[in-house]
Tab-separated table of C-alpha atoms in Angstrom:
chain	number	residue	atom	x	y	z
A	199	UNK	CA	178.904	48.099	80.130
A	200	UNK	CA	177.218	45.197	78.451
A	201	UNK	CA	173.738	45.055	77.160
A	202	UNK	CA	171.949	41.806	77.748
A	203	UNK	CA	170.459	40.419	74.594
A	204	UNK	CA	167.007	39.011	75.153
A	205	UNK	CA	166.781	35.331	74.363
A	206	UNK	CA	164.401	34.626	71.484
A	207	UNK	CA	160.954	33.535	72.574
A	208	UNK	CA	160.224	29.846	72.110
A	209	UNK	CA	158.125	29.243	69.051
A	210	UNK	CA	155.293	27.618	70.936
A	211	UNK	CA	154.854	30.426	73.549
A	212	UNK	CA	151.611	32.464	73.362
A	213	UNK	CA	152.089	35.752	71.482
A	214	UNK	CA	153.136	38.692	73.685
A	215	UNK	CA	150.252	41.085	74.391
A	216	UNK	CA	150.137	43.692	71.681
A	217	UNK	CA	150.127	47.305	72.823
A	218	UNK	CA	149.359	50.265	70.648
A	219	UNK	CA	149.793	53.999	71.164
A	220	UNK	CA	146.208	55.114	71.437
A	221	UNK	CA	145.870	58.493	73.202
A	222	UNK	CA	148.008	61.497	72.336
A	223	UNK	CA	149.340	63.747	75.091
A	224	UNK	CA	146.835	66.565	74.382
A	225	UNK	CA	143.922	64.116	74.715
A	226	UNK	CA	145.305	62.719	77.953
A	227	UNK	CA	146.037	66.125	79.469
A	228	UNK	CA	142.599	67.446	78.586
A	229	UNK	CA	140.917	64.267	79.848
A	230	UNK	CA	142.367	64.584	83.347
A	231	UNK	CA	142.118	68.347	83.593
A	232	UNK	CA	138.506	68.058	82.453
A	233	UNK	CA	137.787	65.215	84.899
A	234	UNK	CA	138.844	67.397	87.833
A	235	UNK	CA	137.161	70.511	86.411
A	236	UNK	CA	133.794	68.869	85.768
A	237	UNK	CA	133.879	67.254	89.203
A	238	UNK	CA	134.358	70.715	90.743
A	239	UNK	CA	131.737	72.282	88.473
A	240	UNK	CA	129.084	69.705	89.369
A	241	UNK	CA	129.756	69.925	93.139
A	242	UNK	CA	129.828	73.717	93.268
A	243	UNK	CA	126.912	73.914	90.824
A	244	UNK	CA	124.756	71.833	93.163
A	245	UNK	CA	125.557	74.216	96.048
A	246	UNK	CA	124.488	77.131	93.871
A	247	UNK	CA	121.302	75.254	92.909
A	248	UNK	CA	120.578	74.690	96.615
A	249	UNK	CA	120.270	78.472	97.002
A	250	UNK	CA	117.094	78.355	94.875
A	251	UNK	CA	116.273	74.759	93.882
A	252	UNK	CA	113.500	75.717	91.459
A	253	UNK	CA	113.761	75.843	87.664
A	254	UNK	CA	111.649	77.950	85.318
A	255	UNK	CA	111.142	78.559	81.593
A	256	UNK	CA	111.348	82.052	80.104
A	257	UNK	CA	113.087	85.278	81.079
A	258	UNK	CA	112.000	85.538	84.722
A	259	UNK	CA	111.173	83.110	87.539
A	260	UNK	CA	111.037	83.576	91.286
A	261	UNK	CA	109.056	82.444	94.303
A	262	UNK	CA	105.623	83.570	93.063
A	263	UNK	CA	106.110	82.071	89.601
A	264	UNK	CA	105.583	78.496	88.483
A	265	UNK	CA	108.645	76.257	88.335
A	266	UNK	CA	108.657	73.273	85.987
A	267	UNK	CA	110.990	71.456	88.365
A	268	UNK	CA	111.661	71.640	92.081
A	269	UNK	CA	114.883	69.695	92.660
A	270	UNK	CA	115.817	67.912	95.850
A	271	UNK	CA	117.982	69.653	98.413
A	272	UNK	CA	121.430	68.400	97.361
A	273	UNK	CA	123.109	66.623	100.273
A	274	UNK	CA	126.474	67.731	101.670
A	275	UNK	CA	128.325	64.670	100.335
A	276	UNK	CA	127.848	65.823	96.725
A	277	UNK	CA	128.255	69.594	97.143
A	278	UNK	CA	131.308	71.854	97.157
A	279	UNK	CA	131.784	73.123	99.771
A	280	UNK	CA	130.157	70.407	101.872
A	281	UNK	CA	128.493	72.927	104.154
A	282	UNK	CA	126.285	75.407	102.365
A	283	UNK	CA	128.271	78.488	101.385
A	284	UNK	CA	126.968	80.171	98.228
A	285	UNK	CA	129.841	82.671	98.009
A	286	UNK	CA	132.582	80.019	98.123
A	287	UNK	CA	130.668	77.756	95.747
A	288	UNK	CA	130.463	80.625	93.278
A	289	UNK	CA	134.221	81.265	93.657
A	290	UNK	CA	134.916	77.605	92.710
A	291	UNK	CA	132.359	77.589	89.913
A	292	UNK	CA	133.374	80.869	88.251
A	293	UNK	CA	137.128	80.150	88.443
A	294	UNK	CA	136.829	76.639	87.042
A	295	UNK	CA	134.356	77.858	84.394
A	296	UNK	CA	137.381	79.620	82.879
A	297	UNK	CA	139.409	76.409	83.037
A	298	UNK	CA	136.521	74.459	81.434
A	299	UNK	CA	136.040	76.930	78.608
A	300	UNK	CA	139.670	77.669	77.757
A	301	UNK	CA	140.851	74.076	78.056
A	302	UNK	CA	138.046	72.959	75.724
A	303	UNK	CA	139.075	75.672	73.265
A	304	UNK	CA	142.752	74.608	73.421
A	305	UNK	CA	141.874	70.940	73.091
A	306	UNK	CA	139.676	71.658	70.075
A	307	UNK	CA	142.389	73.641	68.321
A	308	UNK	CA	145.018	70.948	68.976
A	309	UNK	CA	142.632	68.155	67.963
A	310	UNK	CA	141.875	69.802	64.643
A	311	UNK	CA	145.598	70.375	64.083
A	312	UNK	CA	146.700	66.828	64.968
A	313	UNK	CA	143.704	65.328	63.142
A	314	UNK	CA	142.372	63.597	66.286
A	315	UNK	CA	138.847	64.763	65.471
A	316	UNK	CA	139.090	63.814	61.821
A	317	UNK	CA	140.661	60.422	62.412
A	318	UNK	CA	138.947	59.234	65.574
A	319	UNK	CA	135.676	61.112	66.034
A	320	UNK	CA	134.390	61.631	62.498
A	321	UNK	CA	131.040	59.889	62.222
A	322	UNK	CA	130.530	58.494	58.732
A	323	UNK	CA	127.133	57.924	57.255
A	324	UNK	CA	127.694	54.183	56.987
A	325	UNK	CA	128.505	54.088	60.754
A	326	UNK	CA	124.915	55.182	61.328
A	327	UNK	CA	123.287	52.443	59.256
A	328	UNK	CA	120.808	50.359	61.173
A	329	UNK	CA	122.861	47.250	60.504
A	330	UNK	CA	126.020	48.806	61.991
A	331	UNK	CA	124.191	50.253	65.003
A	332	UNK	CA	122.551	46.881	65.676
A	333	UNK	CA	125.879	45.083	65.289
A	334	UNK	CA	127.668	47.441	67.682
A	335	UNK	CA	124.842	47.222	70.200
A	336	UNK	CA	125.066	43.388	70.172
A	337	UNK	CA	128.828	43.625	70.579
A	338	UNK	CA	128.347	46.000	73.540
A	339	UNK	CA	125.922	43.599	75.196
A	340	UNK	CA	128.528	40.871	74.766
A	341	UNK	CA	131.082	43.235	76.393
A	342	UNK	CA	133.154	43.403	73.204
A	343	UNK	CA	133.966	47.045	72.645
A	344	UNK	CA	136.627	46.799	69.977
A	345	UNK	CA	136.653	45.848	66.319
A	346	UNK	CA	139.256	43.020	66.092
A	347	UNK	CA	140.207	44.255	62.613
A	348	UNK	CA	140.847	47.809	63.832
A	349	UNK	CA	141.055	47.782	67.643
A	350	UNK	CA	142.288	51.380	67.801
A	351	UNK	CA	139.082	52.798	66.315
A	352	UNK	CA	136.213	53.951	68.508
A	353	UNK	CA	132.923	52.141	68.017
A	354	UNK	CA	129.903	54.165	66.896
A	355	UNK	CA	128.483	54.579	70.406
A	356	UNK	CA	131.812	55.878	71.666
A	357	UNK	CA	132.047	58.303	68.768
A	358	UNK	CA	128.500	59.555	69.244
A	359	UNK	CA	128.902	60.018	72.991
A	360	UNK	CA	132.258	61.815	72.674
A	361	UNK	CA	130.853	64.047	69.928
A	362	UNK	CA	127.812	64.756	72.129
A	363	UNK	CA	130.017	65.747	75.090
A	364	UNK	CA	132.691	67.709	73.217
A	365	UNK	CA	130.578	69.518	70.649
A	366	UNK	CA	127.191	69.799	72.330
A	367	UNK	CA	127.003	69.278	76.097
A	368	UNK	CA	130.117	71.216	77.250
A	369	UNK	CA	129.560	74.086	74.777
A	370	UNK	CA	125.927	74.302	75.942
A	371	UNK	CA	127.113	74.372	79.577
A	372	UNK	CA	129.473	77.272	78.742
A	373	UNK	CA	126.945	79.278	76.702
A	374	UNK	CA	124.042	78.831	79.151
A	375	UNK	CA	126.483	79.749	81.932
A	376	UNK	CA	127.352	82.958	80.122
A	377	UNK	CA	123.633	83.624	79.513
A	378	UNK	CA	123.125	83.740	83.297
A	379	UNK	CA	125.629	86.592	83.662
A	380	UNK	CA	123.798	89.958	83.661
A	381	UNK	CA	126.879	91.722	82.225
A	382	UNK	CA	127.204	89.166	79.398
A	383	UNK	CA	123.487	89.507	78.636
A	384	UNK	CA	124.052	93.220	78.091
A	385	UNK	CA	127.100	92.658	75.908
A	386	UNK	CA	125.868	89.620	73.975
A	387	UNK	CA	122.033	89.679	74.019
A	388	UNK	CA	121.963	86.866	71.379
A	389	UNK	CA	122.758	84.510	74.269
A	390	UNK	CA	119.233	85.144	75.595
A	391	UNK	CA	117.677	84.741	72.153
A	392	UNK	CA	119.523	81.442	71.708
A	393	UNK	CA	118.122	79.879	74.887
A	394	UNK	CA	114.837	81.743	75.312
A	395	UNK	CA	115.638	83.901	78.350
A	396	UNK	CA	117.809	83.718	81.457
A	397	UNK	CA	115.661	81.264	83.409
A	398	UNK	CA	115.393	78.980	80.368
A	399	UNK	CA	119.195	79.141	80.089
A	400	UNK	CA	119.419	78.185	83.778
A	401	UNK	CA	117.086	75.210	83.164
A	402	UNK	CA	119.056	74.090	80.110
A	403	UNK	CA	122.279	74.459	82.140
A	404	UNK	CA	120.844	71.953	84.627
A	405	UNK	CA	119.608	69.581	81.895
A	406	UNK	CA	122.996	69.608	80.110
A	407	UNK	CA	124.724	69.033	83.472
A	408	UNK	CA	122.431	66.056	84.054
A	409	UNK	CA	123.411	64.768	80.600
A	410	UNK	CA	127.083	65.120	81.443
A	411	UNK	CA	126.555	63.310	84.747
A	412	UNK	CA	124.820	60.503	82.851
A	413	UNK	CA	127.737	60.337	80.434
A	414	UNK	CA	130.225	60.123	83.327
A	415	UNK	CA	128.315	57.263	84.967
A	416	UNK	CA	128.101	55.241	81.732
A	417	UNK	CA	131.736	56.097	80.887
A	418	UNK	CA	132.944	54.822	84.264
A	419	UNK	CA	130.854	51.647	84.087
A	420	UNK	CA	132.197	50.878	80.589
A	421	UNK	CA	135.812	51.579	81.711
A	422	UNK	CA	135.286	49.022	84.491
A	423	UNK	CA	133.731	46.490	82.121
A	424	UNK	CA	136.432	46.992	79.480
A	425	UNK	CA	139.234	46.430	82.012
A	426	UNK	CA	139.964	49.414	84.222
A	427	UNK	CA	143.736	48.894	84.613
A	428	UNK	CA	144.266	48.849	80.866
A	429	UNK	CA	141.841	51.690	80.180
A	430	UNK	CA	143.006	54.051	82.983
A	431	UNK	CA	146.625	53.147	82.185
A	432	UNK	CA	146.169	54.041	78.525
A	433	UNK	CA	144.750	57.404	79.461
A	434	UNK	CA	147.835	57.986	81.647
A	435	UNK	CA	150.595	56.637	79.359
A	436	UNK	CA	148.889	56.629	75.993
A	437	UNK	CA	149.717	52.943	75.521
A	438	UNK	CA	146.813	50.520	75.370
A	439	UNK	CA	146.982	46.739	75.366
A	440	UNK	CA	144.770	45.214	72.694
A	441	UNK	CA	142.370	42.882	74.513
A	442	UNK	CA	142.924	39.170	73.892
A	443	UNK	CA	139.626	38.560	72.173
A	444	UNK	CA	140.263	41.447	69.820
A	445	UNK	CA	143.880	40.533	69.042
B	163	UNK	CA	140.948	40.986	84.970
B	164	UNK	CA	140.644	39.916	88.573
B	165	UNK	CA	137.704	41.166	90.543
B	166	UNK	CA	139.936	42.302	93.406
B	167	UNK	CA	141.837	44.687	91.154
B	168	UNK	CA	138.554	46.059	89.904
B	169	UNK	CA	137.260	46.442	93.402
B	170	UNK	CA	140.481	48.133	94.499
B	171	UNK	CA	140.282	50.502	91.583
B	172	UNK	CA	136.643	51.372	92.169
B	173	UNK	CA	137.252	51.876	95.885
B	174	UNK	CA	140.316	53.909	95.040
B	175	UNK	CA	138.303	56.041	92.622
B	176	UNK	CA	135.555	56.599	95.188
B	177	UNK	CA	138.109	57.464	97.874
B	178	UNK	CA	139.806	59.828	95.427
B	179	UNK	CA	136.531	61.583	94.731
B	180	UNK	CA	135.877	61.872	98.472
B	181	UNK	CA	139.372	63.249	99.068
B	182	UNK	CA	138.898	65.733	96.268
B	183	UNK	CA	135.580	66.848	97.757
B	184	UNK	CA	136.995	67.383	101.230
B	185	UNK	CA	140.171	68.794	99.657
B	186	UNK	CA	138.071	71.499	98.091
B	187	UNK	CA	136.887	72.507	101.554
B	188	UNK	CA	140.506	72.692	102.818
B	189	UNK	CA	141.642	74.846	99.893
B	190	UNK	CA	139.287	77.679	100.878
B	191	UNK	CA	141.041	77.806	104.302
B	192	UNK	CA	144.666	78.046	103.129
B	193	UNK	CA	145.479	81.720	102.473
B	194	UNK	CA	147.657	81.170	99.364
B	195	UNK	CA	145.146	78.782	97.763
B	196	UNK	CA	142.284	81.016	98.788
B	197	UNK	CA	143.967	83.808	96.851
B	198	UNK	CA	144.049	81.639	93.721
B	199	UNK	CA	140.416	80.638	94.251
B	200	UNK	CA	139.422	84.296	94.614
B	201	UNK	CA	141.435	85.356	91.544
B	202	UNK	CA	138.584	84.118	89.328
B	203	UNK	CA	136.704	87.332	90.094
B	204	UNK	CA	139.572	89.493	88.768
B	205	UNK	CA	139.952	87.299	85.669
B	206	UNK	CA	136.215	87.290	84.910
B	207	UNK	CA	135.913	91.026	85.379
B	208	UNK	CA	139.039	91.661	83.290
B	209	UNK	CA	137.822	89.346	80.494
B	210	UNK	CA	134.341	90.851	80.465
B	211	UNK	CA	135.669	94.403	80.436
B	212	UNK	CA	138.293	93.583	77.782
B	213	UNK	CA	136.126	91.541	75.406
B	214	UNK	CA	132.783	93.329	75.595
B	215	UNK	CA	131.442	96.826	75.135
B	216	UNK	CA	131.554	98.656	78.477
B	217	UNK	CA	128.576	100.805	77.501
B	218	UNK	CA	126.344	97.881	76.399
B	219	UNK	CA	122.817	98.225	77.717
B	220	UNK	CA	121.131	95.497	79.745
B	221	UNK	CA	118.142	94.018	77.899
B	222	UNK	CA	114.907	95.971	78.377
B	223	UNK	CA	111.510	94.367	78.187
B	224	UNK	CA	107.929	95.266	77.271
B	225	UNK	CA	105.182	95.734	79.852
B	226	UNK	CA	103.748	92.351	78.802
B	227	UNK	CA	106.981	90.607	79.811
B	228	UNK	CA	107.001	91.792	83.434
B	229	UNK	CA	106.838	89.460	86.433
B	230	UNK	CA	103.270	89.369	87.796
B	231	UNK	CA	104.728	89.924	91.265
B	232	UNK	CA	108.161	91.351	92.094
B	233	UNK	CA	109.312	89.612	95.223
B	234	UNK	CA	110.884	91.493	98.139
B	235	UNK	CA	114.323	90.268	99.130
B	236	UNK	CA	116.981	91.199	101.685
B	237	UNK	CA	115.705	93.735	104.208
B	238	UNK	CA	111.901	93.877	104.220
B	239	UNK	CA	111.859	96.871	106.556
B	240	UNK	CA	114.877	98.573	108.213
B	241	UNK	CA	112.742	98.985	111.368
B	242	UNK	CA	115.078	101.494	113.023
B	243	UNK	CA	113.542	104.366	115.013
B	244	UNK	CA	114.945	106.876	112.485
B	245	UNK	CA	113.592	105.017	109.468
B	246	UNK	CA	110.178	104.385	111.018
B	247	UNK	CA	109.943	108.132	111.794
B	248	UNK	CA	110.843	108.972	108.179
B	249	UNK	CA	108.153	106.610	106.871
B	250	UNK	CA	105.604	108.176	109.264
B	251	UNK	CA	106.212	111.619	107.790
B	252	UNK	CA	106.345	110.271	104.223
B	253	UNK	CA	110.058	111.090	103.932
B	254	UNK	CA	109.305	114.832	104.170
B	255	UNK	CA	112.612	115.476	105.947
B	256	UNK	CA	114.635	112.757	104.216
B	257	UNK	CA	117.746	114.091	102.475
B	258	UNK	CA	120.058	112.314	100.109
B	259	UNK	CA	123.658	113.375	100.762
B	260	UNK	CA	126.162	113.300	97.886
B	261	UNK	CA	129.730	113.875	99.074
B	262	UNK	CA	133.250	112.517	99.304
B	263	UNK	CA	135.612	113.487	96.482
B	264	UNK	CA	133.267	116.009	94.882
B	265	UNK	CA	133.638	119.725	94.117
B	266	UNK	CA	130.181	120.582	95.470
B	267	UNK	CA	128.490	118.303	97.992
B	268	UNK	CA	124.710	117.953	97.487
B	269	UNK	CA	121.832	117.493	99.899
B	270	UNK	CA	118.633	116.656	98.022
B	271	UNK	CA	115.071	116.361	99.268
B	272	UNK	CA	112.841	113.651	97.826
B	273	UNK	CA	110.867	116.334	95.942
B	274	UNK	CA	114.100	117.623	94.390
B	275	UNK	CA	115.153	114.107	93.421
B	276	UNK	CA	111.763	113.394	91.881
B	277	UNK	CA	112.002	116.680	89.977
B	278	UNK	CA	115.158	115.567	88.116
B	279	UNK	CA	114.896	114.218	84.572
B	280	UNK	CA	114.148	110.499	84.971
B	281	UNK	CA	114.680	107.319	83.025
B	282	UNK	CA	112.082	104.522	82.896
B	283	UNK	CA	113.382	101.020	82.244
B	284	UNK	CA	111.813	97.550	82.386
B	285	UNK	CA	114.728	95.349	83.333
B	286	UNK	CA	115.480	91.945	84.789
B	287	UNK	CA	116.692	91.720	88.353
B	288	UNK	CA	118.956	88.706	88.933
B	289	UNK	CA	119.527	87.492	92.463
B	290	UNK	CA	122.816	85.763	93.324
B	291	UNK	CA	120.629	82.825	94.418
B	292	UNK	CA	119.487	82.268	90.845
B	293	UNK	CA	115.977	83.685	90.553
B	294	UNK	CA	115.011	86.592	88.272
B	295	UNK	CA	112.173	89.124	88.320
B	296	UNK	CA	111.287	91.726	85.705
B	297	UNK	CA	110.071	95.153	86.875
B	298	UNK	CA	109.675	98.701	85.686
B	299	UNK	CA	111.989	101.167	87.421
B	300	UNK	CA	111.869	104.946	87.304
B	301	UNK	CA	114.316	107.564	88.578
B	302	UNK	CA	117.166	109.944	87.682
B	303	UNK	CA	120.471	108.682	86.341
B	304	UNK	CA	123.215	108.492	88.942
B	305	UNK	CA	125.417	110.318	86.411
B	306	UNK	CA	123.120	113.376	86.667
B	307	UNK	CA	123.846	113.692	90.411
B	308	UNK	CA	127.557	112.923	90.040
B	309	UNK	CA	127.919	115.549	87.323
B	310	UNK	CA	126.018	118.109	89.420
B	311	UNK	CA	128.323	117.427	92.356
B	312	UNK	CA	131.415	117.342	90.120
B	313	UNK	CA	133.441	114.320	91.107
B	314	UNK	CA	137.183	114.839	91.396
B	315	UNK	CA	139.811	113.123	89.252
B	316	UNK	CA	141.023	111.021	92.187
B	317	UNK	CA	137.583	109.336	92.580
B	318	UNK	CA	137.524	105.674	91.527
B	319	UNK	CA	134.448	104.247	93.267
B	320	UNK	CA	131.014	105.354	94.303
B	321	UNK	CA	129.853	104.102	97.723
B	322	UNK	CA	126.198	103.864	98.780
B	323	UNK	CA	125.312	103.925	102.475
B	324	UNK	CA	121.847	102.754	103.436
B	325	UNK	CA	119.275	103.114	106.230
B	326	UNK	CA	119.017	99.378	106.940
B	327	UNK	CA	121.390	97.863	109.499
B	328	UNK	CA	123.297	94.627	109.132
B	329	UNK	CA	125.136	93.521	112.260
B	330	UNK	CA	124.546	96.980	113.740
B	331	UNK	CA	126.153	98.862	110.825
B	332	UNK	CA	124.454	100.409	107.809
B	333	UNK	CA	124.283	98.191	104.682
B	334	UNK	CA	126.635	99.538	102.060
B	335	UNK	CA	127.696	98.761	98.508
B	336	UNK	CA	130.050	100.209	95.930
B	337	UNK	CA	130.492	100.282	92.170
B	338	UNK	CA	133.217	101.620	89.882
B	339	UNK	CA	132.868	104.594	87.559
B	340	UNK	CA	132.155	102.416	84.481
B	341	UNK	CA	128.893	101.296	86.092
B	342	UNK	CA	128.260	104.590	87.919
B	343	UNK	CA	128.069	106.579	84.664
B	344	UNK	CA	126.277	103.801	82.724
B	345	UNK	CA	122.979	105.170	81.254
B	346	UNK	CA	120.856	102.517	83.025
B	347	UNK	CA	122.367	103.124	86.460
B	348	UNK	CA	119.576	105.056	88.153
B	349	UNK	CA	118.330	106.011	91.611
B	350	UNK	CA	114.887	104.478	91.356
B	351	UNK	CA	112.045	106.040	93.360
B	352	UNK	CA	109.208	104.151	91.594
B	353	UNK	CA	108.588	100.492	90.765
B	354	UNK	CA	105.849	99.320	88.382
B	355	UNK	CA	104.300	102.847	88.208
B	356	UNK	CA	103.993	103.155	92.006
B	357	UNK	CA	106.131	105.121	94.418
B	358	UNK	CA	108.712	102.719	95.838
B	359	UNK	CA	107.355	100.868	98.903
B	360	UNK	CA	109.278	100.003	102.055
B	361	UNK	CA	109.864	96.391	101.013
B	362	UNK	CA	111.540	97.391	97.763
B	363	UNK	CA	113.770	100.105	99.324
B	364	UNK	CA	111.773	103.336	99.874
B	365	UNK	CA	112.365	106.078	99.204
B	366	UNK	CA	115.270	105.389	96.810
B	367	UNK	CA	117.253	102.360	95.676
B	368	UNK	CA	120.126	101.915	93.279
B	369	UNK	CA	119.648	100.084	90.003
B	370	UNK	CA	122.911	98.843	88.506
B	371	UNK	CA	121.456	96.667	85.785
B	372	UNK	CA	124.507	94.655	84.702
B	373	UNK	CA	125.199	93.262	88.167
B	374	UNK	CA	123.490	90.925	90.631
B	375	UNK	CA	120.820	91.972	93.149
B	376	UNK	CA	123.008	92.509	96.192
B	377	UNK	CA	124.715	95.437	94.421
B	378	UNK	CA	121.334	97.251	94.112
B	379	UNK	CA	121.447	99.043	97.474
B	380	UNK	CA	118.029	99.820	98.963
B	381	UNK	CA	117.147	102.706	101.358
B	382	UNK	CA	120.035	104.831	100.030
B	383	UNK	CA	120.979	107.698	102.375
B	384	UNK	CA	124.468	108.733	101.282
B	385	UNK	CA	126.463	108.596	98.058
B	386	UNK	CA	130.233	109.164	98.307
B	387	UNK	CA	132.896	109.348	95.644
B	388	UNK	CA	136.096	107.754	97.022
B	389	UNK	CA	139.586	106.954	95.760
B	390	UNK	CA	139.813	103.624	97.520
B	391	UNK	CA	137.535	101.157	99.301
B	392	UNK	CA	140.095	100.642	102.072
B	393	UNK	CA	138.907	101.908	105.426
B	394	UNK	CA	135.224	101.609	104.526
B	395	UNK	CA	133.593	98.720	106.389
B	396	UNK	CA	136.153	95.910	106.219
B	397	UNK	CA	137.501	97.316	102.973
B	398	UNK	CA	136.008	94.948	100.434
B	399	UNK	CA	133.401	97.314	99.072
B	400	UNK	CA	130.168	96.008	100.538
B	401	UNK	CA	128.454	94.233	103.411
B	402	UNK	CA	128.296	90.803	101.709
B	403	UNK	CA	131.793	91.185	100.285
B	404	UNK	CA	133.117	91.994	103.769
B	405	UNK	CA	131.300	89.284	105.699
B	406	UNK	CA	130.622	86.302	103.458
B	407	UNK	CA	133.159	86.460	100.578
B	408	UNK	CA	130.750	87.511	97.847
B	409	UNK	CA	132.476	88.883	94.741
B	410	UNK	CA	132.703	92.666	94.633
B	411	UNK	CA	132.272	92.433	90.861
B	412	UNK	CA	128.840	90.853	90.506
B	413	UNK	CA	128.487	90.987	86.741
B	414	UNK	CA	128.527	87.213	86.517
């Protein structure tokens, strides 16, 4: 068996696209598991919300009380299941709540151990300077999302949004979810103190879910703008091609 | 990056999301997948029971924190001939039967039940639909009755059979012994300092404070200690569990 030796590239050819290993396997696994889980949580959550589409502040709240928000009736093309079935929606929601919580926990442990958080998500004080924020905002508006000097690094808006999702929004979803469980309220009454009562927890659950939905929309738009084949591919294989302008 | 590839990818993503949505509906129909979907209840109950104190008390509130109006839900009036007759005579001949796997079956009048030592608790009622109401409940602990009847070692569940009919059969619910002997599990005969009215389950309803509203059986007529839920109704431990797939464990 012979191995073909590649002929050396002509000197005047353009440089081959540079690829770097950007996403570790734990990050990629959690990303896709989380993508499916959050999709199911939002769909089944909207069915559950359809059962009583009114949100209150405080410990109690029912038909004769004053809601701060009456949501729309969520249409069948965004709910799980499509046709209203509270029991089945709860089955989806409460099973995947376990997936959401325990996969976040596992991802956090691995990401501390492999220094993903420290290397990629640590927000430094100088990142938050007005000059840097203004610079990164201008770069965003010009559709340049990578620092040519260090294309692997996340820009400040990426860092802040990932930190928001991983350390605030998803943990708030989990804790407000637990605060709605009457058995958990008996066992861990601090959950109610933390959020100001069960109906407040339910309202905050909805607000955090809206925040996550907003993140997903912006995330998808930016993936499309940054080059979806390269971005989705890197989240599948880990290997990311450094964009021409950043090379 | 060519626009067509982008379009293909976006369309592909949207189609994928649509497939996943309709896929979720299919899953609930396939028996093996349905079993996985329904296993969340066992995992959640197991985790809650393993990680938290089984005797923890549900939060209790002050009179100032009560709902101004405690809404009626579920059956507003059983409206059967028997129940209407009982209301007309102010439950004078109503008897609560306690039986099943007990050493000494009981048959209590309302006066006897009201004569038992009672607990008063201002607690939050959480409906499976999402709303909550806070009210003041008063009545004897279920444990008092179960101890008086002497439940046998083989008993695992307590079943409540009610006066209101659903699909022609009496509403029923069941709880395990952890909740049955919990200090806040009471047979309430008063709400907000008034004798329980028809809408809220007269003359007696169950309060099982660490679970959702549908477990709190209204119009209770019979209490039975049983070894298994099989053979009662469709065997899943309650009307909603039997007919619309609600979780039997409603602590979450």
